[in-house]
Tab-separated table of C-alpha atoms in Angstrom:
chain	number	residue	atom	x	y	z
A	980	VAL	CA	8.460	29.674	30.027
A	981	SER	CA	6.017	29.657	32.946
A	982	LEU	CA	2.918	28.751	30.929
A	983	LYS	CA	0.853	25.669	31.384
A	984	LEU	CA	0.253	23.260	28.508
A	985	TRP	CA	-0.780	25.129	25.384
A	986	PRO	CA	-1.618	22.483	22.742
A	987	GLN	CA	-0.072	24.397	19.829
A	988	ILE	CA	3.139	25.164	21.699
A	989	VAL	CA	3.709	21.769	23.334
A	990	SER	CA	2.976	19.953	20.080
A	991	LEU	CA	5.433	22.204	18.253
A	992	HIS	CA	8.157	21.622	20.844
A	993	LEU	CA	7.645	17.875	20.730
A	994	LEU	CA	7.815	17.831	16.935
A	995	PHE	CA	11.078	19.742	16.856
A	996	GLY	CA	12.514	17.478	19.502
A	997	PHE	CA	11.892	14.516	17.243
A	998	ILE	CA	13.182	16.370	14.182
A	999	THR	CA	16.612	16.164	15.770
A	1000	THR	CA	16.155	12.424	16.232
A	1001	THR	CA	15.214	12.162	12.565
A	1002	LEU	CA	18.412	13.980	11.647
A	1003	LEU	CA	20.363	11.336	13.535
A	1004	TRP	CA	18.759	8.670	11.393
A	1005	LEU	CA	19.581	10.671	8.260
A	1006	LEU	CA	23.177	10.774	9.405
A	1007	TYR	CA	23.099	7.023	9.873
A	1008	PHE	CA	21.921	6.479	6.310
A	1009	LYS	CA	24.602	8.885	5.118
A	1010	LEU	CA	27.224	6.787	6.895
A	1011	VAL	CA	25.741	3.657	5.353
A	1012	ASP	CA	26.138	5.083	1.873
A	1013	GLU	CA	29.719	6.124	2.517
A	1014	GLY	CA	30.610	2.828	4.188
A	1015	ILE	CA	32.135	4.420	7.274
A	1016	GLY	CA	33.155	2.224	10.186
A	1017	LEU	CA	30.632	-0.253	11.556
A	1018	ALA	CA	27.882	1.123	9.368
A	1019	ASP	CA	29.417	-0.669	6.404
A	1020	GLN	CA	27.722	-3.911	7.440
A	1021	TRP	CA	24.267	-2.297	7.315
A	1022	ARG	CA	23.911	-1.663	3.573
A	1023	PHE	CA	20.160	-1.426	3.002
A	1024	THR	CA	18.771	-1.602	-0.505
A	1025	LYS	CA	17.357	1.527	-2.139
A	1026	LYS	CA	13.805	0.135	-1.898
A	1027	LEU	CA	14.233	-0.676	1.779
A	1028	LYS	CA	15.556	2.811	2.476
A	1029	SER	CA	12.452	4.252	0.826
A	1030	LEU	CA	10.222	2.135	3.056
A	1031	ILE	CA	12.167	3.244	6.125
A	1032	SER	CA	11.848	6.894	5.096
A	1033	PHE	CA	8.077	6.514	4.638
A	1034	ALA	CA	7.849	4.773	8.016
A	1035	SER	CA	9.659	7.735	9.598
A	1036	VAL	CA	7.039	10.087	8.136
A	1037	LEU	CA	4.198	7.937	9.508
A	1038	VAL	CA	5.772	7.779	12.955
A	1039	PHE	CA	6.374	11.535	12.852
A	1040	ILE	CA	2.669	12.163	12.127
A	1041	GLN	CA	1.651	9.759	14.884
A	1042	ILE	CA	3.904	11.576	17.349
A	1043	PHE	CA	2.112	14.808	16.512
A	1044	LEU	CA	-1.280	13.123	16.973
A	1045	GLY	CA	-0.102	11.842	20.352
A	1046	ALA	CA	0.999	15.329	21.391
A	1047	TRP	CA	-2.298	16.826	20.248
A	1048	THR	CA	-4.197	14.105	22.120
A	1049	SER	CA	-2.294	14.695	25.355
A	1050	THR	CA	-2.292	18.485	25.394
A	1051	ASN	CA	-6.014	18.712	24.588
A	1052	TYR	CA	-6.923	16.340	27.442
A	1053	ALA	CA	-8.343	13.843	24.937
A	1054	ALA	CA	-6.471	10.814	26.272
A	1055	PHE	CA	-9.348	9.617	28.433
A	1056	SER	CA	-12.294	10.557	26.242
A	1057	CYS	CA	-12.436	6.817	25.415
A	1058	THR	CA	-11.741	4.701	28.467
A	1059	ASP	CA	-12.651	1.339	26.927
A	1060	PHE	CA	-10.848	-0.759	24.326
A	1061	PRO	CA	-11.182	-1.729	21.492
A	1062	LEU	CA	-14.524	0.123	21.508
A	1063	CYS	CA	-14.807	3.822	22.286
A	1064	GLN	CA	-17.594	4.839	24.672
A	1065	GLY	CA	-19.137	1.434	23.991
A	1066	LYS	CA	-19.364	2.083	20.248
A	1067	ALA	CA	-17.272	1.241	17.223
A	1068	PHE	CA	-17.794	4.769	15.878
A	1069	PRO	CA	-18.824	7.215	18.638
A	1070	ASN	CA	-20.088	10.735	18.008
A	1071	MET	CA	-17.166	12.878	16.866
A	1072	ASN	CA	-16.498	16.478	15.838
A	1073	PHE	CA	-13.362	16.504	13.676
A	1074	LEU	CA	-13.566	20.207	12.828
A	1075	GLY	CA	-13.617	21.092	16.503
A	1076	GLY	CA	-10.904	18.618	17.435
A	1077	PHE	CA	-8.437	19.682	14.748
A	1078	ASN	CA	-8.958	23.425	14.711
A	1079	PHE	CA	-5.308	24.427	15.083
A	1080	PHE	CA	-6.240	28.104	15.395
A	1081	GLN	CA	-8.700	27.595	18.225
A	1082	ASP	CA	-8.838	29.926	21.193
A	1083	ILE	CA	-6.028	28.533	23.343
A	1084	GLY	CA	-7.235	30.167	26.544
A	1085	PRO	CA	-9.657	27.467	27.751
A	1086	ASN	CA	-7.048	24.735	27.233
A	1087	TYR	CA	-3.976	26.183	28.855
A	1088	LEU	CA	-5.984	27.327	31.847
A	1089	GLY	CA	-6.988	23.745	32.497
A	1090	GLY	CA	-10.361	23.574	30.748
A	1091	GLN	CA	-11.407	21.138	28.078
A	1092	MET	CA	-12.976	21.291	24.659
A	1093	ASP	CA	-16.282	19.484	24.198
A	1094	LEU	CA	-16.391	15.674	24.420
A	1095	GLU	CA	-17.137	15.074	20.735
A	1096	SER	CA	-14.089	17.104	19.684
A	1097	ARG	CA	-11.816	15.289	22.136
A	1098	THR	CA	-13.241	11.961	21.008
A	1099	ALA	CA	-12.385	12.830	17.381
A	1100	ILE	CA	-8.775	13.496	18.416
A	1101	HIS	CA	-8.536	10.276	20.425
A	1102	PHE	CA	-10.161	8.178	17.685
A	1103	THR	CA	-7.821	9.616	15.035
A	1104	HIS	CA	-4.847	8.728	17.216
A	1105	ARG	CA	-6.137	5.155	17.472
A	1106	ILE	CA	-6.557	4.872	13.710
A	1107	GLY	CA	-3.088	6.318	13.248
A	1108	ALA	CA	-1.686	3.760	15.677
A	1109	LEU	CA	-3.309	0.969	13.666
A	1110	VAL	CA	-1.901	2.250	10.370
A	1111	VAL	CA	1.586	2.763	11.796
A	1112	SER	CA	1.569	-0.660	13.483
A	1113	LEU	CA	0.558	-2.436	10.285
A	1114	PHE	CA	3.166	-0.637	8.179
A	1115	LEU	CA	5.963	-1.158	10.723
A	1116	SER	CA	5.042	-4.838	10.933
A	1117	PHE	CA	5.314	-5.031	7.150
A	1118	LEU	CA	8.642	-3.164	7.285
A	1119	ALA	CA	9.964	-5.528	9.969
A	1120	TRP	CA	9.006	-8.483	7.757
A	1121	LYS	CA	10.838	-6.925	4.779
A	1122	ILE	CA	13.925	-6.277	6.886
A	1123	TYR	CA	13.800	-9.838	8.227
A	1124	LYS	CA	13.432	-11.173	4.680
A	1125	ASP	CA	16.562	-9.227	3.642
A	1126	ASN	CA	18.551	-11.066	6.333
A	1127	TYR	CA	18.626	-8.235	8.885
A	1128	LYS	CA	17.005	-10.444	11.514
A	1129	GLY	CA	18.405	-8.585	14.531
A	1130	VAL	CA	17.057	-5.227	13.368
A	1131	SER	CA	13.708	-6.804	12.549
A	1132	LEU	CA	13.327	-8.328	16.013
A	1133	ILE	CA	14.290	-5.054	17.732
A	1134	LEU	CA	11.742	-3.150	15.637
A	1135	MET	CA	8.964	-5.617	16.422
A	1136	GLY	CA	9.888	-5.625	20.111
A	1137	LEU	CA	9.732	-1.835	20.321
A	1138	LEU	CA	6.450	-1.805	18.429
A	1139	LEU	CA	4.923	-4.405	20.750
A	1140	VAL	CA	6.013	-2.502	23.872
A	1141	GLN	CA	4.610	0.743	22.494
A	1142	ILE	CA	1.266	-0.899	21.712
A	1143	LEU	CA	1.066	-2.430	25.188
A	1144	LEU	CA	1.872	0.921	26.795
A	1145	GLY	CA	-0.786	2.671	24.742
A	1146	VAL	CA	-3.504	0.118	25.466
A	1147	SER	CA	-2.564	-0.001	29.162
A	1148	ASN	CA	-2.805	3.775	29.327
A	1149	ILE	CA	-6.434	3.503	28.191
A	1150	ILE	CA	-7.462	0.525	30.299
A	1151	PHE	CA	-5.665	1.447	33.525
A	1152	GLN	CA	-5.625	5.220	32.926
A	1153	LEU	CA	-2.022	5.332	34.111
A	1154	PRO	CA	1.248	4.886	32.152
A	1155	LEU	CA	3.089	1.742	33.236
A	1156	LEU	CA	6.370	3.489	34.035
A	1157	ILE	CA	4.623	6.090	36.173
A	1158	ALA	CA	2.588	3.339	37.854
A	1159	VAL	CA	5.806	1.591	38.900
A	1160	ALA	CA	7.203	4.841	40.269
A	1161	HIS	CA	3.884	5.386	42.042
A	1162	ASN	CA	4.054	2.009	43.792
A	1163	LEU	CA	7.749	2.252	44.699
A	1164	GLY	CA	7.984	5.859	45.746
A	1165	GLY	CA	4.562	6.338	47.310
A	1166	LEU	CA	4.499	9.866	45.925
A	1167	SER	CA	0.898	9.780	44.773
A	1168	SER	CA	-2.161	10.120	46.946
A	1169	LYS	CA	-5.824	9.701	46.254
A	1170	ASN	CA	-5.819	13.330	45.036
A	1171	GLY	CA	-2.382	13.442	43.358
A	1172	THR	CA	-2.182	11.698	40.006
A	1173	TRP	CA	0.688	11.292	37.569
A	1174	LYS	CA	-0.694	14.170	35.478
A	1175	HIS	CA	-0.280	16.554	38.384
A	1176	TYR	CA	3.280	15.404	39.004
A	1177	LEU	CA	4.018	15.793	35.301
A	1178	GLU	CA	2.624	19.329	35.393
A	1179	LEU	CA	5.025	20.219	38.219
A	1180	THR	CA	7.965	19.530	35.884
A	1181	LYS	CA	6.703	22.069	33.277
A	1182	PRO	CA	6.718	19.714	30.248
A	1183	GLY	CA	6.517	22.571	27.728
A	1184	VAL	CA	9.758	24.006	29.060
A	1185	GLN	CA	11.293	20.522	29.084
A	1186	ALA	CA	10.529	20.131	25.387
A	1187	LEU	CA	12.351	23.353	24.503
A	1188	LEU	CA	15.211	22.270	26.750
A	1189	PHE	CA	15.437	19.023	24.775
A	1190	VAL	CA	15.674	20.862	21.452
A	1191	SER	CA	18.422	23.237	22.539
A	1192	CYS	CA	20.317	20.599	24.537
A	1193	ILE	CA	20.266	18.136	21.636
A	1194	THR	CA	21.533	20.886	19.347
A	1195	GLY	CA	24.553	21.428	21.596
A	1196	MET	CA	25.238	17.691	21.786
A	1197	LEU	CA	25.020	17.032	18.059
A	1198	ILE	CA	27.068	20.046	17.003
A	1199	ALA	CA	29.774	19.354	19.606
A	1200	SER	CA	30.108	15.750	18.421
A	1201	ASP	CA	29.655	16.355	14.665
A	1202	PHE	CA	26.399	14.380	14.833
A	1203	TYR	CA	28.061	11.322	16.336
A	1204	PRO	CA	27.764	11.457	20.157
A	1205	PRO	CA	28.326	8.309	22.258
A	1206	ILE	CA	24.850	6.834	22.561
A	1207	GLU	CA	25.028	6.331	26.358
A	1208	VAL	CA	26.203	9.904	26.874
A	1209	PHE	CA	23.542	11.213	24.509
A	1210	ILE	CA	20.640	9.459	26.240
A	1211	ALA	CA	21.837	9.670	29.857
A	1212	GLY	CA	23.002	13.256	29.396
A	1213	LEU	CA	19.631	14.373	28.057
A	1214	MET	CA	17.785	12.529	30.800
A	1215	GLY	CA	20.063	13.803	33.572
A	1216	ILE	CA	19.903	17.446	32.479
A	1217	SER	CA	16.128	17.204	32.034
A	1218	LEU	CA	15.606	15.609	35.451
A	1219	LEU	CA	17.567	18.336	37.230
A	1220	ALA	CA	15.655	20.977	35.258
A	1221	ALA	CA	12.406	19.258	36.247
A	1222	SER	CA	13.525	19.233	39.889
A	1223	SER	CA	14.121	22.993	39.820
A	1224	ALA	CA	10.705	23.477	38.167
A	1225	VAL	CA	9.081	21.634	41.085
A	1226	ILE	CA	10.906	23.929	43.524
A	1227	ASN	CA	9.537	26.878	41.558
A	1228	HIS	CA	6.009	25.521	42.116
A	1229	ILE	CA	6.695	25.065	45.853
A	1230	PHE	CA	7.972	28.609	46.401
A	1231	ASP	CA	5.373	30.272	44.155
A	1232	VAL	CA	2.217	28.826	45.753
A	1233	ARG	CA	1.005	32.178	47.100
A	1234	LEU	CA	1.947	33.989	43.899
A	1235	ASP	CA	0.311	31.348	41.680
A	1236	SER	CA	-2.910	31.591	43.652
A	1237	LEU	CA	-3.149	35.298	42.821
A	1238	MET	CA	-2.614	34.959	39.072
A	1239	GLU	CA	-5.349	33.693	36.762
A	1240	ARG	CA	-3.119	31.665	34.449
A	1241	THR	CA	-1.419	29.823	37.344
A	1242	SER	CA	-4.291	29.523	39.810
A	1243	SER	CA	-5.051	25.915	38.849
A	1244	ARG	CA	-1.561	24.516	39.401
A	1245	PRO	CA	-1.438	21.241	41.416
A	1246	ILE	CA	-0.027	22.565	44.706
A	1247	VAL	CA	-2.309	25.602	44.644
A	1248	LYS	CA	-5.355	23.355	44.189
A	1249	GLY	CA	-4.178	20.881	46.807
A	1250	TYR	CA	-3.827	17.944	44.408
A	1251	ILE	CA	-0.252	17.537	45.621
A	1252	SER	CA	1.027	18.576	49.050
A	1253	ARG	CA	4.209	20.549	49.665
A	1254	ARG	CA	5.781	17.506	51.311
A	1255	GLN	CA	5.013	15.297	48.317
A	1256	ALA	CA	6.407	17.931	45.949
A	1257	ILE	CA	9.622	18.194	47.976
A	1258	VAL	CA	10.104	14.394	47.951
A	1259	PHE	CA	9.415	14.377	44.196
A	1260	SER	CA	11.960	17.164	43.588
A	1261	VAL	CA	14.647	15.407	45.657
A	1262	ALA	CA	14.041	12.134	43.792
A	1263	LEU	CA	14.403	13.875	40.421
A	1264	PHE	CA	17.598	15.615	41.572
A	1265	VAL	CA	19.217	12.425	42.872
A	1266	LEU	CA	18.383	10.393	39.758
A	1267	GLY	CA	19.498	13.164	37.405
A	1268	SER	CA	22.751	13.644	39.309
A	1269	PHE	CA	23.502	9.930	39.125
A	1270	LEU	CA	22.996	9.873	35.351
A	1271	LEU	CA	25.229	12.902	34.792
A	1272	LEU	CA	28.026	11.810	37.136
A	1273	TYR	CA	28.069	8.180	35.973
A	1274	PHE	CA	27.587	8.599	32.215
A	1275	THR	CA	28.880	12.094	31.377
A	1276	ASN	CA	31.406	14.118	33.409
A	1277	PRO	CA	31.683	16.197	36.617
A	1278	LEU	CA	31.822	19.486	34.656
A	1279	THR	CA	28.361	18.922	33.191
A	1280	TRP	CA	26.968	18.026	36.619
A	1281	ILE	CA	28.484	21.116	38.250
A	1282	LEU	CA	27.133	23.466	35.558
A	1283	THR	CA	23.692	21.822	35.713
A	1284	VAL	CA	23.563	22.022	39.506
A	1285	LEU	CA	24.582	25.696	39.399
A	1286	THR	CA	21.752	26.303	36.916
A	1287	PHE	CA	19.414	24.352	39.206
A	1288	ILE	CA	20.347	26.524	42.209
A	1289	PHE	CA	20.166	29.758	40.241
A	1290	TYR	CA	16.670	29.120	38.868
A	1291	GLY	CA	15.117	27.076	41.678
A	1292	PHE	CA	16.291	29.233	44.565
A	1293	ILE	CA	17.989	32.520	43.614
A	1294	TYR	CA	15.645	33.564	40.788
A	1295	THR	CA	12.413	32.082	42.116
A	1296	LYS	CA	12.828	33.181	45.729
A	1297	TYR	CA	14.647	36.500	45.422
A	1298	LEU	CA	15.611	37.867	42.004
A	1299	LYS	CA	12.085	37.783	40.596
A	1300	PHE	CA	10.945	40.300	43.219
A	1301	MET	CA	14.054	42.497	43.386
A	1302	THR	CA	14.169	44.262	40.010
A	1303	SER	CA	12.209	44.903	36.823
A	1304	GLN	CA	15.197	43.415	34.981
A	1305	ASN	CA	14.496	40.055	36.651
A	1306	ILE	CA	13.897	38.195	33.417
A	1307	VAL	CA	17.027	39.646	31.776
A	1308	ILE	CA	19.243	38.243	34.537
A	1309	GLY	CA	17.136	35.164	35.277
A	1310	GLY	CA	17.059	34.270	31.594
A	1311	LEU	CA	20.557	32.849	32.002
A	1312	ALA	CA	19.072	29.684	33.535
A	1313	GLY	CA	16.904	29.062	30.491
A	1314	ALA	CA	19.823	29.800	28.169
A	1315	MET	CA	22.131	27.121	29.604
A	1316	PRO	CA	20.868	23.883	27.941
A	1317	PRO	CA	22.967	24.206	24.726
A	1318	LEU	CA	26.118	24.606	26.829
A	1319	LEU	CA	25.123	21.725	29.107
A	1320	GLY	CA	24.550	19.461	26.108
A	1321	TRP	CA	27.867	20.573	24.614
A	1322	THR	CA	29.857	19.870	27.783
A	1323	ALA	CA	28.141	16.493	28.223
A	1324	VAL	CA	29.835	15.154	25.080
A	1325	SER	CA	33.003	17.278	25.012
A	1326	ASN	CA	33.830	17.812	28.716
A	1327	SER	CA	34.792	21.397	27.906
A	1328	ILE	CA	33.329	24.899	27.716
A	1329	ASP	CA	33.639	25.921	24.081
A	1330	PRO	CA	33.255	29.550	22.882
A	1331	ASN	CA	30.849	28.380	20.167
A	1332	ALA	CA	28.581	26.883	22.823
A	1333	LEU	CA	28.561	30.227	24.611
A	1334	LEU	CA	27.263	31.843	21.410
A	1335	LEU	CA	24.213	29.560	21.571
A	1336	VAL	CA	23.727	30.574	25.204
A	1337	LEU	CA	23.966	34.230	24.199
A	1338	ILE	CA	21.270	33.826	21.546
A	1339	ILE	CA	18.752	32.419	24.042
A	1340	LEU	CA	19.783	34.973	26.661
A	1341	VAL	CA	19.034	37.881	24.302
A	1342	TRP	CA	15.872	36.161	23.004
A	1343	THR	CA	14.361	35.806	26.494
A	1344	PRO	CA	13.448	39.488	27.220
A	1345	PRO	CA	11.381	40.170	24.062
A	1346	HIS	CA	9.817	36.725	24.412
A	1347	PHE	CA	8.759	37.100	28.037
A	1348	TRP	CA	8.011	40.829	28.038
A	1349	SER	CA	5.482	40.271	25.254
A	1350	LEU	CA	3.693	37.852	27.565
A	1351	ALA	CA	4.080	40.291	30.464
A	1352	ILE	CA	2.281	42.979	28.458
A	1353	HIS	CA	-0.488	40.516	27.607
A	1354	LYS	CA	-0.824	39.522	31.293
A	1355	VAL	CA	0.115	42.849	32.870
A	1356	ASP	CA	-2.945	42.907	35.139
A	1357	ASP	CA	-2.020	39.485	36.505
A	1358	TYR	CA	1.483	40.622	37.429
A	1359	ARG	CA	0.227	43.892	38.880
A	1360	GLU	CA	-2.306	42.036	41.053
A	1361	ALA	CA	0.400	39.651	42.290
A	1362	GLU	CA	2.830	42.557	42.880
A	1363	VAL	CA	5.549	41.053	40.694
A	1364	PRO	CA	7.796	43.884	39.461
A	1365	MET	CA	7.819	42.959	35.799
A	1366	LEU	CA	8.977	45.698	33.436
A	1367	PRO	CA	5.493	46.751	32.178
A	1368	VAL	CA	4.294	46.972	35.799
A	1369	GLN	CA	7.262	49.048	37.010
A	1370	LYS	CA	8.091	51.173	33.962
A	1371	GLY	CA	4.895	51.081	31.935
A	1372	ILE	CA	3.881	49.381	28.691
A	1373	PRO	CA	5.305	52.000	26.246
A	1374	PHE	CA	8.725	51.726	27.907
A	1375	THR	CA	8.527	47.921	27.714
A	1376	LYS	CA	7.592	47.995	24.021
A	1377	GLN	CA	10.627	50.158	23.319
A	1378	HIS	CA	12.897	47.666	25.057
A	1379	ILE	CA	11.288	44.719	23.253
A	1380	LEU	CA	12.098	46.450	19.960
A	1381	LEU	CA	15.693	47.171	20.987
A	1382	TYR	CA	16.300	43.637	22.201
A	1383	THR	CA	14.828	42.195	18.990
A	1384	VAL	CA	17.234	44.247	16.879
A	1385	LEU	CA	20.064	43.083	19.164
A	1386	LEU	CA	18.856	39.490	18.784
A	1387	MET	CA	19.009	39.748	14.992
A	1388	ALA	CA	22.650	40.828	15.251
A	1389	VAL	CA	23.580	38.214	17.867
A	1390	SER	CA	21.906	35.415	15.888
A	1391	LEU	CA	24.334	36.100	13.002
A	1392	LEU	CA	27.452	35.756	15.170
A	1393	PRO	CA	27.666	31.947	14.683
A	1394	PHE	CA	27.752	32.554	10.922
A	1395	SER	CA	30.362	35.283	11.231
A	1396	VAL	CA	32.771	32.972	13.106
A	1397	GLY	CA	32.261	30.116	10.619
A	1398	MET	CA	30.232	27.945	12.971
A	1399	PHE	CA	27.381	27.646	10.456
A	1400	GLY	CA	26.972	28.247	6.726
A	1401	ILE	CA	24.669	29.979	4.269
A	1402	ILE	CA	21.547	27.959	5.159
A	1403	TYR	CA	21.716	29.178	8.730
A	1404	PHE	CA	22.485	32.744	7.628
A	1405	ILE	CA	19.422	32.900	5.371
A	1406	SER	CA	17.198	31.220	7.987
A	1407	ALA	CA	18.357	33.496	10.825
A	1408	THR	CA	17.878	36.599	8.682
A	1409	ILE	CA	14.371	35.692	7.523
A	1410	LEU	CA	13.253	34.535	10.977
A	1411	GLY	CA	14.657	37.700	12.532
A	1412	LEU	CA	12.886	39.972	10.036
A	1413	ILE	CA	9.583	38.221	10.726
A	1414	PHE	CA	10.159	38.618	14.468
A	1415	LEU	CA	10.906	42.313	13.917
A	1416	TYR	CA	7.641	42.650	11.963
A	1417	TYR	CA	5.642	41.262	14.899
A	1418	VAL	CA	7.480	43.476	17.376
A	1419	ILE	CA	6.962	46.638	15.316
A	1420	ALA	CA	3.269	45.759	15.061
A	1421	LEU	CA	3.185	45.467	18.858
A	1422	TYR	CA	5.083	48.760	19.227
A	1423	ARG	CA	2.444	50.561	17.149
A	1424	ASP	CA	-0.538	48.813	18.741
A	1425	SER	CA	-2.146	51.131	21.291
A	1426	GLU	CA	-4.513	48.373	22.492
A	1427	ASN	CA	-1.728	45.778	22.996
A	1428	ARG	CA	-3.577	43.088	21.059
A	1429	LYS	CA	-0.370	42.190	19.212
A	1430	ALA	CA	1.402	41.149	22.413
A	1431	LEU	CA	0.213	37.543	22.336
A	1432	PRO	CA	0.981	37.007	18.609
A	1433	ALA	CA	4.491	38.387	19.194
A	1434	PHE	CA	4.952	36.039	22.142
A	1435	LEU	CA	3.719	33.009	20.208
A	1436	TYR	CA	5.917	33.765	17.203
A	1437	SER	CA	8.949	34.080	19.463
A	1438	ILE	CA	8.562	30.394	20.313
A	1439	TRP	CA	8.373	29.449	16.643
A	1440	TYR	CA	11.399	31.667	16.040
A	1441	LEU	CA	13.650	29.867	18.505
A	1442	ALA	CA	12.477	26.407	17.451
A	1443	PHE	CA	13.101	27.104	13.753
A	1444	LEU	CA	16.408	28.860	14.454
A	1445	PHE	CA	17.872	25.888	16.315
A	1446	SER	CA	16.504	23.494	13.711
A	1447	SER	CA	18.242	25.504	10.981
A	1448	MET	CA	21.498	25.121	12.936
A	1449	LEU	CA	21.176	21.347	12.819
A	1450	ILE	CA	20.163	21.265	9.165
A	1451	ASP	CA	23.020	23.561	8.155
A	1452	ARG	CA	25.608	21.671	10.183
A	1453	PHE	CA	24.328	18.312	8.938
A	1454	ILE	CA	24.557	19.299	5.281
A	1455	PHE	CA	27.961	20.963	5.506
A	1456	THR	CA	29.612	18.471	7.868
């Protein structure tokens, strides 16, 4: 959870975040077919539904291209428009740009792949934008022709705004929304750009938070949350989480400077000052608190603030350095999003929501200890008492194995209480067995080369597990 932007991981998180949005649309079409409530007036033809489904696939692919463009630092490989580097077809290396099994080290440490590879990614994203824009324009025309004029105008308006934002991002090299915040808040300096502020919020962690928080919201509301609560709740919880992430950066400056994988963070490098980071954190906290208190309920705000204090101050400042079990106890902060999403729409603490918290809580030790083994020298140099530093790698491997077995059992609890059905049971079992395979391989590996694969799979595991919850609940609701 403390990594910088790994292209594979961030892209995966973003995709699964939008999978949940897609499920909402599927629910909408289901309601249309059944003629429930207000949806009865939106009876699309079978042909139109097919076009909408195909459009969803195109947008989904374009979202992935956008994530791959951003996390590989390819956004500014072409700073002119409509040409790219002054050419209609610049020099490009597609094999290098779309090698999904590339060595991730140079990227997440802040480096860049070669210009031709990044140009190939950027150019593909542009072509994708053109294809999606043309098809959505055609779809809007078809919807307008079928007398759904309001929907057609909304679709075209959203498309136009998205195109303007994308083009502006190239020409001005700054997103419009961030530029407004820059002018109003005065948070940026000649050295601090929006990318550095974004990095302070730990976007990869935010993406996973979105997935788990959305899961809690949708399950608690049977896939029909109040739209204002859904949007404002997600934003409010995310903003407070981002605020605590900034505090983590502020407190960990000395520590980050000693560790290779964190030595290029914005405050360490001086791109953003401590004062600017504090102002940024306060602004995020105030805005997030307003959204939660105004649109959701006091219970959600209280739980989110307690999580904010626990992670931003107690864990970061004290707990991390007090015990080798730091991540076991501190993992509670990262396990809270499903409960926060649940309370946002239900205004109650439900036992089923606590089961989702328990799953993430038990998942955290094998996930993070695998990384700790891979980066054990970093933690030893920084004098952070992680388990492999204090108790040794063999002892840590044993505990990773034990926690993985415990996780397999805990992940089946929602099925045992009737929260989910057979789809979830099969998914949780298969995903757990694969996780166990990776962990056993790590346990037997005397050179510890299997630590990173085990860590990476653990991220896939949690993403797929929560997606299977939504799919199962959607089908059997």
